[in-house]
Coordinates of C-alpha atoms and ligand atoms in Angstrom, one line a residue:
M1 CA 112.4 106.3 82.7
K2 CA 109.9 108.0 85.0
L3 CA 108.1 105.7 87.4
M4 CA 105.0 106.1 89.6
V5 CA 104.3 103.9 92.6
I6 CA 100.8 104.0 94.1
G7 CA 100.7 103.5 97.9
G8 CA 102.4 104.8 100.9
G9 CA 103.6 102.1 103.3
G10 CA 106.7 100.0 104.0
R11 CA 105.9 97.7 101.2
E12 CA 105.9 100.6 98.7
H13 CA 109.1 101.9 100.2
A14 CA 110.8 98.5 99.7
I15 CA 109.5 98.4 96.1
I16 CA 110.8 101.9 95.4
R17 CA 114.3 101.2 96.8
K18 CA 114.6 98.1 94.6
L19 CA 113.3 99.9 91.5
K20 CA 115.9 102.6 92.1
E21 CA 118.7 100.1 91.5
N22 CA 118.0 100.2 87.8
P23 CA 120.2 102.9 86.2
Q24 CA 117.6 103.7 83.6
V25 CA 115.3 105.0 86.3
E26 CA 115.5 108.8 86.5
A27 CA 112.6 109.6 88.8
I28 CA 110.1 107.8 91.0
Y29 CA 106.9 109.5 92.2
A30 CA 105.1 108.0 95.2
L31 CA 101.3 108.6 95.4
P32 CA 100.9 109.5 98.2
G33 CA 104.1 108.0 99.7
N34 CA 105.1 109.1 103.2
G35 CA 107.5 111.5 104.7
G36 CA 110.1 108.8 105.5
M37 CA 110.5 108.0 101.8
R38 CA 111.7 111.5 100.8
G39 CA 115.2 110.4 100.1
D40 CA 114.1 107.8 97.6
A41 CA 111.0 109.2 95.9
V42 CA 109.1 112.4 95.2
C43 CA 106.0 112.2 97.3
V44 CA 102.9 113.5 95.6
N45 CA 99.7 114.4 97.5
I46 CA 97.3 112.2 95.5
G47 CA 95.6 109.5 97.5
A48 CA 95.9 105.8 96.5
K49 CA 92.1 105.7 95.8
D50 CA 92.1 108.8 93.6
I51 CA 92.1 107.0 90.3
A52 CA 91.3 110.0 88.1
G53 CA 94.0 112.0 90.0
M54 CA 96.7 109.4 89.4
A55 CA 95.8 109.1 85.7
A56 CA 95.9 112.9 85.2
F57 CA 99.3 113.1 87.1
A58 CA 100.8 110.3 85.0
A59 CA 99.8 112.1 81.8
E60 CA 101.1 115.4 83.0
K61 CA 104.5 114.0 84.1
G62 CA 104.9 111.6 81.1
I63 CA 105.1 108.5 83.4
D64 CA 106.6 105.5 81.6
Y65 CA 105.5 102.8 84.0
A66 CA 103.2 102.6 87.0
V67 CA 103.2 100.1 89.9
V68 CA 99.9 99.8 91.7
A69 CA 100.7 98.2 95.1
P70 CA 97.7 98.3 97.5
D71 CA 94.5 96.3 97.2
D72 CA 92.0 99.2 97.2
P73 CA 93.1 100.9 93.9
L74 CA 93.5 97.5 92.3
A75 CA 90.0 96.5 93.2
L76 CA 88.8 99.9 92.1
G77 CA 90.3 99.5 88.6
A78 CA 93.4 101.7 88.8
V79 CA 95.3 99.4 86.3
D80 CA 92.3 99.5 83.9
A81 CA 92.2 103.3 84.0
L82 CA 95.9 103.8 83.6
E83 CA 96.1 101.3 80.8
A84 CA 93.2 103.1 79.1
A85 CA 95.3 106.3 79.4
G86 CA 98.2 104.5 77.7
I87 CA 100.4 103.9 80.7
P88 CA 101.7 100.4 81.2
C89 CA 101.2 99.1 84.7
F90 CA 102.3 96.4 87.1
G91 CA 99.3 94.9 88.8
P92 CA 96.1 93.0 87.9
R93 CA 93.0 94.6 86.3
A94 CA 89.9 94.9 88.5
N95 CA 88.4 91.7 87.1
A96 CA 91.4 89.7 88.3
A97 CA 91.9 91.7 91.6
V98 CA 88.6 90.2 92.7
I99 CA 90.5 87.1 93.7
E100 CA 91.3 89.2 96.9
G101 CA 88.4 91.6 96.8
S102 CA 85.8 88.8 97.2
K103 CA 86.5 85.8 99.4
V104 CA 83.3 84.2 98.0
F105 CA 84.8 84.5 94.5
A106 CA 88.1 83.0 95.7
K107 CA 86.5 80.1 97.5
N108 CA 84.1 79.3 94.6
L109 CA 87.1 79.4 92.1
M110 CA 89.1 77.0 94.3
K111 CA 86.1 74.6 94.5
K112 CA 85.4 74.7 90.8
Y113 CA 89.0 74.0 89.8
G114 CA 89.9 71.6 92.6
I115 CA 92.5 73.8 94.3
P116 CA 93.1 72.7 97.9
T117 CA 91.5 74.9 100.5
A118 CA 89.4 74.7 103.7
A119 CA 85.9 73.3 103.3
Y120 CA 83.3 76.1 103.4
E121 CA 79.8 77.4 103.0
T122 CA 78.8 80.9 101.9
F123 CA 75.8 82.9 103.3
D124 CA 74.1 86.2 102.6
D125 CA 71.3 85.5 105.0
F126 CA 71.9 86.0 108.8
S127 CA 69.4 83.3 110.0
A128 CA 70.6 80.7 107.6
A129 CA 74.2 81.4 108.7
L130 CA 73.2 81.2 112.4
E131 CA 71.4 77.9 111.8
Y132 CA 74.5 76.5 110.2
L133 CA 76.7 77.7 113.1
K134 CA 74.4 76.0 115.6
R135 CA 75.3 72.6 114.1
A136 CA 78.9 73.3 113.4
S137 CA 82.0 72.0 115.3
Y138 CA 84.4 74.5 116.9
P139 CA 86.7 76.3 116.4
I140 CA 85.4 77.6 113.1
V141 CA 86.4 80.4 110.8
I142 CA 84.1 83.3 109.7
K143 CA 85.2 85.7 107.0
A144 CA 83.6 88.8 105.7
D145 CA 83.4 88.6 101.9
G146 CA 85.0 91.9 100.9
L147 CA 88.1 93.9 101.8
A148 CA 88.2 94.6 105.5
L149 CA 91.8 95.9 106.1
G150 CA 93.0 92.4 106.8
K151 CA 90.6 92.3 109.8
G152 CA 87.6 90.5 108.4
V153 CA 88.4 87.1 109.8
V154 CA 87.2 85.8 113.2
I155 CA 87.8 82.4 114.7
P156 CA 85.1 81.8 117.4
A157 CA 85.8 78.9 119.8
T158 CA 82.2 78.4 120.8
Y159 CA 78.7 78.9 119.3
Q160 CA 78.2 81.9 121.6
E161 CA 81.2 83.7 120.2
A162 CA 80.2 82.8 116.7
E163 CA 76.7 84.3 117.2
A164 CA 78.3 87.5 118.5
A165 CA 80.7 87.7 115.6
L166 CA 78.1 87.0 113.1
S167 CA 75.8 89.7 114.3
S168 CA 78.6 92.3 114.4
I169 CA 79.6 91.4 110.8
M170 CA 76.2 90.8 109.2
L171 CA 73.8 93.0 111.2
E172 CA 75.9 95.8 112.8
K173 CA 78.0 95.9 109.6
K174 CA 81.3 96.2 111.4
F175 CA 83.1 96.0 108.1
G176 CA 80.4 97.8 106.1
A177 CA 79.2 96.2 102.9
S178 CA 82.0 93.7 103.1
G179 CA 79.8 91.8 105.6
D180 CA 76.8 91.5 103.2
R181 CA 78.0 88.0 102.4
I182 CA 80.2 85.7 104.6
V183 CA 82.2 82.6 104.2
V184 CA 82.2 80.1 107.1
E185 CA 85.0 77.6 106.8
E186 CA 86.7 74.7 108.4
F187 CA 89.5 75.5 110.9
L188 CA 92.8 74.3 109.6
E189 CA 96.0 73.7 111.5
G190 CA 99.7 73.8 110.5
P191 CA 102.5 76.3 109.8
E192 CA 101.6 79.3 107.7
V193 CA 103.7 80.3 104.7
S194 CA 103.4 83.4 102.5
V195 CA 104.5 82.9 98.9
L196 CA 104.5 86.0 96.5
A197 CA 104.7 85.1 92.9
F198 CA 105.3 87.1 89.7
T199 CA 102.9 86.1 86.9
D200 CA 102.1 87.4 83.4
G201 CA 99.0 85.2 83.2
K202 CA 100.8 82.3 81.6
T203 CA 104.0 81.7 83.5
V204 CA 104.3 81.9 87.3
K205 CA 107.6 82.5 89.0
P206 CA 107.4 82.3 92.8
M207 CA 109.6 84.5 94.9
V208 CA 111.4 83.3 98.0
S209 CA 108.9 82.2 100.7
S210 CA 108.4 84.1 103.9
M211 CA 106.8 84.0 107.4
D212 CA 104.7 86.8 108.8
H213 CA 104.0 87.5 112.5
K214 CA 100.5 88.8 112.7
R215 CA 99.8 88.9 116.4
V216 CA 100.9 91.9 118.4
G217 CA 102.6 90.1 121.3
D218 CA 105.6 87.8 121.7
G219 CA 104.7 84.1 121.4
D220 CA 101.9 85.0 119.0
V221 CA 99.5 86.3 121.5
G222 CA 97.1 89.3 121.5
P223 CA 95.1 90.9 118.7
N224 CA 96.0 90.6 115.0
T225 CA 97.9 93.4 113.4
G226 CA 98.9 94.4 109.9
G227 CA 102.1 92.3 110.5
M228 CA 104.8 92.8 113.2
G229 CA 107.7 91.3 111.3
T230 CA 108.8 88.8 108.8
V231 CA 111.6 86.4 107.9
A232 CA 112.6 84.8 104.6
P233 CA 112.9 82.1 103.5
N234 CA 110.3 80.2 105.5
P235 CA 112.0 77.0 106.8
Y236 CA 108.7 75.0 106.6
Y237 CA 108.6 75.6 102.9
T238 CA 110.9 72.9 101.6
E239 CA 111.8 72.1 98.0
A240 CA 109.2 69.2 98.1
V241 CA 106.5 71.5 99.4
A242 CA 107.4 74.1 96.8
E243 CA 107.1 71.6 94.1
R244 CA 103.7 70.4 95.3
C245 CA 102.4 74.0 95.6
M246 CA 103.4 74.7 92.1
R247 CA 101.6 71.6 90.8
E248 CA 98.5 71.7 93.0
I249 CA 98.0 75.4 93.7
F250 CA 100.0 78.0 91.7
L251 CA 99.6 76.7 88.1
P252 CA 96.0 75.6 88.7
T253 CA 95.2 79.1 90.0
I254 CA 96.7 80.9 87.0
R255 CA 94.9 78.5 84.6
A256 CA 91.6 78.9 86.5
M257 CA 91.8 82.7 86.2
N258 CA 92.4 82.4 82.5
A259 CA 89.6 80.0 82.1
E260 CA 87.3 82.5 83.8
G261 CA 88.4 85.2 81.4
R262 CA 90.2 87.1 84.2
P263 CA 94.0 86.7 83.4
F264 CA 96.0 87.7 86.4
R265 CA 99.1 89.8 85.8
G266 CA 101.3 91.2 88.6
C267 CA 102.1 89.7 92.0
L268 CA 99.8 87.0 93.3
Y269 CA 100.1 86.3 97.0
F270 CA 99.4 82.8 98.2
G271 CA 98.7 82.6 101.9
L272 CA 99.2 78.9 102.6
M273 CA 98.7 76.5 105.5
L274 CA 100.8 73.4 105.5
T275 CA 98.3 70.9 106.9
K276 CA 98.8 67.2 107.5
D277 CA 96.8 66.7 104.3
G278 CA 99.1 68.9 102.3
P279 CA 99.3 72.6 101.5
K280 CA 96.0 74.5 101.4
V281 CA 95.1 78.1 100.4
I282 CA 94.1 80.3 103.3
E283 CA 93.8 83.4 101.2
Y284 CA 94.8 85.0 98.0
N285 CA 96.0 88.6 97.8
C286 CA 96.2 90.4 94.5
R287 CA 99.4 92.3 95.4
F288 CA 102.7 92.2 97.3
G289 CA 102.3 91.4 101.0
D290 CA 103.2 93.9 103.7
P291 CA 105.6 93.2 105.6
E292 CA 106.6 90.2 103.4
T293 CA 107.9 92.5 100.6
Q294 CA 110.4 94.1 103.0
V295 CA 112.2 90.7 103.4
V296 CA 111.6 89.3 99.9
L297 CA 112.8 92.1 97.7
P298 CA 116.1 92.6 99.5
L299 CA 116.9 89.0 98.5
L300 CA 116.0 89.6 94.8
E301 CA 119.1 89.6 92.7
S302 CA 117.4 90.2 89.3
D303 CA 116.3 93.7 88.3
L304 CA 112.9 94.4 89.7
L305 CA 111.8 96.8 86.9
T306 CA 112.7 94.2 84.2
V307 CA 110.8 91.5 85.9
M308 CA 107.7 93.7 86.5
Q309 CA 107.7 94.8 82.8
A310 CA 107.9 91.2 81.8
T311 CA 104.7 90.5 83.7
T312 CA 103.0 93.4 81.8
R313 CA 104.4 92.3 78.4
G314 CA 103.8 88.6 78.8
T315 CA 107.5 87.7 78.6
L316 CA 108.0 86.3 82.1
A317 CA 109.0 82.8 80.7
E318 CA 112.2 84.3 79.2
T319 CA 113.0 86.6 82.2
E320 CA 115.2 85.5 85.0
V321 CA 113.9 85.9 88.5
K322 CA 116.8 85.0 90.8
F323 CA 117.1 85.2 94.6
A324 CA 120.2 85.2 96.8
A325 CA 120.7 82.1 99.0
K326 CA 120.6 84.3 102.1
H327 CA 118.2 85.1 104.9
A328 CA 116.3 88.3 105.7
C329 CA 114.5 89.5 108.8
C330 CA 112.3 92.6 109.2
V331 CA 111.3 93.9 112.6
V332 CA 108.4 96.3 112.6
L333 CA 108.6 99.2 115.1
A334 CA 105.1 100.3 116.1
S335 CA 103.5 103.1 118.2
G336 CA 102.8 101.9 121.8
G337 CA 99.2 100.8 122.0
Y338 CA 98.8 99.6 118.4
P339 CA 96.6 97.9 117.1
N340 CA 94.4 99.8 119.6
A341 CA 94.6 103.6 120.3
Y342 CA 98.1 105.1 120.1
E343 CA 99.7 108.6 120.0
T344 CA 101.3 110.1 117.0
G345 CA 103.6 113.1 116.3
K346 CA 106.7 111.6 118.1
E347 CA 110.0 112.5 116.6
I348 CA 111.9 109.6 115.0
S349 CA 115.6 109.3 115.2
V350 CA 117.5 106.9 112.9
P351 CA 121.3 106.8 112.7
A352 CA 122.7 107.4 109.2
D353 CA 124.1 103.9 108.8
V354 CA 120.8 102.3 109.7
L355 CA 118.7 104.5 107.4
P356 CA 119.4 102.4 104.2
H357 CA 117.9 99.4 106.0
V358 CA 114.7 101.1 107.1
Y359 CA 111.4 101.1 105.2
F360 CA 109.0 103.8 106.5
A361 CA 105.2 103.4 106.8
G362 CA 103.5 105.6 109.5
A363 CA 105.9 108.5 109.3
K364 CA 105.6 112.1 108.0
T365 CA 107.7 115.2 107.9
T366 CA 106.5 118.3 109.7
E367 CA 106.6 121.9 108.4
N368 CA 109.9 122.4 110.2
D369 CA 111.3 119.3 108.5
R370 CA 111.3 116.9 111.4
L371 CA 110.4 113.2 110.9
V372 CA 107.6 112.2 113.2
T373 CA 105.3 109.2 113.7
S374 CA 101.9 109.3 112.0
G375 CA 100.6 105.7 112.2
G376 CA 100.5 102.5 114.1
R377 CA 103.2 100.6 112.3
V378 CA 105.9 103.3 112.0
L379 CA 108.7 101.5 110.1
G380 CA 110.3 98.2 109.4
V381 CA 114.0 97.6 109.9
V382 CA 115.7 94.9 107.8
A383 CA 118.9 92.9 107.8
V384 CA 120.2 90.3 105.3
A385 CA 122.8 87.8 106.3
D386 CA 124.1 84.3 105.5
T387 CA 122.2 82.7 108.3
L388 CA 118.7 83.3 109.8
A389 CA 120.3 83.8 113.3
G390 CA 122.6 86.5 111.8
A391 CA 119.8 88.3 110.1
I392 CA 117.6 88.4 113.2
E393 CA 120.5 89.6 115.4
Q394 CA 121.4 92.4 113.0
A395 CA 117.8 93.5 112.5
Y396 CA 117.4 93.8 116.3
S397 CA 120.7 95.6 116.8
R398 CA 119.6 98.1 114.1
A399 CA 116.1 98.3 115.6
D400 CA 117.6 99.1 119.1
R401 CA 119.4 102.1 117.6
I402 CA 116.2 103.7 116.3
S403 CA 114.2 105.8 118.8
F404 CA 110.9 107.5 119.2
D405 CA 108.6 107.9 122.2
G406 CA 106.4 104.8 122.8
K407 CA 108.4 102.6 120.4
Y408 CA 107.2 99.0 120.6
C409 CA 108.3 95.9 118.8
R410 CA 108.0 92.1 119.2
R411 CA 111.3 90.7 120.5
D412 CA 110.8 87.2 119.0
I413 CA 110.5 87.8 115.2
G414 CA 112.1 84.8 113.6
A415 CA 112.3 82.7 116.8
R416 CA 109.9 80.1 115.6
A417 CA 111.6 79.9 112.2
L418 CA 114.9 79.5 113.9
K419 CA 113.6 76.5 116.0
A420 CA 111.9 74.9 112.9
G421 CA 115.1 75.2 110.9
K422 CA 117.1 73.3 113.4
Ligands
AMP501 P1 93.3 86.3 106.3 O1 92.7 87.7 106.6 O2 92.5 85.5 105.4 O3 94.7 86.3 106.1 O4 93.2 85.5 107.7 C1 93.9 85.9 108.8 C2 94.4 84.8 109.6 O5 93.4 84.0 110.1 C3 95.3 83.9 108.8 O6 96.6 84.3 108.7 C4 95.2 82.6 109.6 O7 96.1 82.6 110.7 C5 93.8 82.6 110.1 N1 92.9 81.8 109.3 C6 92.3 82.1 108.2 N2 91.6 81.1 107.7 C7 91.8 80.0 108.5 C8 91.4 78.7 108.5 N3 90.6 78.2 107.6 N4 91.9 77.9 109.5 C9 92.7 78.4 110.5 N5 93.1 79.7 110.5 C10 92.7 80.5 109.6
LIG502 N1 101.0 90.3 105.4 C1 99.7 90.0 104.9 C2 99.2 90.9 103.9 O1 99.9 91.7 103.2 O2 98.0 90.9 103.6

């Protein structure tokens, strides 16, 4: 079989490595992929938002199955277009991808179907929002409606901060048209858990839970990033919590999307907060998380391609989705300065025995075939072990053997999970 994976980050690299385990797979094309993936996929210079380009490429190469990983092409209807061209796909159609693409849609869906989430109001008018914020209690959460590269959330501690945030989102359009509408919601507290789930629109099969580390600095300080590391499973996500999430959140969400005529097929990401009043949805994503995928897929024992095809065919109920009872840790190595300005073009050196445990993101190959940095988050290095402590230790010992100028990583990935698990 010939496969095509849309996207070019660490998440896509992890997906590609797992897909390769299936002996029927003869070729995987990554659109656009990145230079670090070269050993695992053929990178093709077609951007993840070039829907017409990917459909034409798929037809030309005779692609048998496509995986659309990032949010942008999903929201733009990549799955709709590829299906129309006769190519079966993993991922939701645009009318279901809206669960991530519009926070207003997601909040209204949860309200209508009684799915637990933070109390909220939506606004498309600056003065009405400002009036509301004058009377609100703080901290409070302000979210731009549309996709904003994971950066459209601010948590002002005072009215003054809220006013400044509101004008940058709604008046100065910091996130473009994503800020035409906003959600203002109640500030929740509790441990956060990421749960990715396979679904064919009828059955939902959650993957092993995970914990992201979004802030740039040790001890969860500093600005938010695309994710500095992950561990799986998440110790806060006990059997009892999992059972409650299935009953109160996962199944109701799948049913709600069906009832709205927007059946969701693919990977639905539940960003949850375990509050004292029970688990609540912080966000939905219409895709695999990054860097959650880098710890979840190495623990998957079932064949990924088989499971993905089952979500497309509607046969997930009969398909086994099994995870190893082990632990995984991913440490992200970033360019010094990230998430603010950073330098690129630094040569990356990875020992041969570490390479199979590395998922590349911001890396490219130069004309003279050197691998150099090209982004903020350069790569993720992963370890799987019987214990969480073992996985963390091994991930860091691998991370320490990788070098490039300005290499930065958090030193405490998994530390909070380790404490919680004791
Ligand atoms: P999001 O982009 O929706 O993932 O939000 C980014 C981060 O903001 C989340 O991971 C949470 O840490 C935080 N956050 C979002 N919504 C809330 C909320 N209602 N209460 C507290 N923290 C929140
Ligand atoms: N790790 C969070 C996300 O993928 O959006």
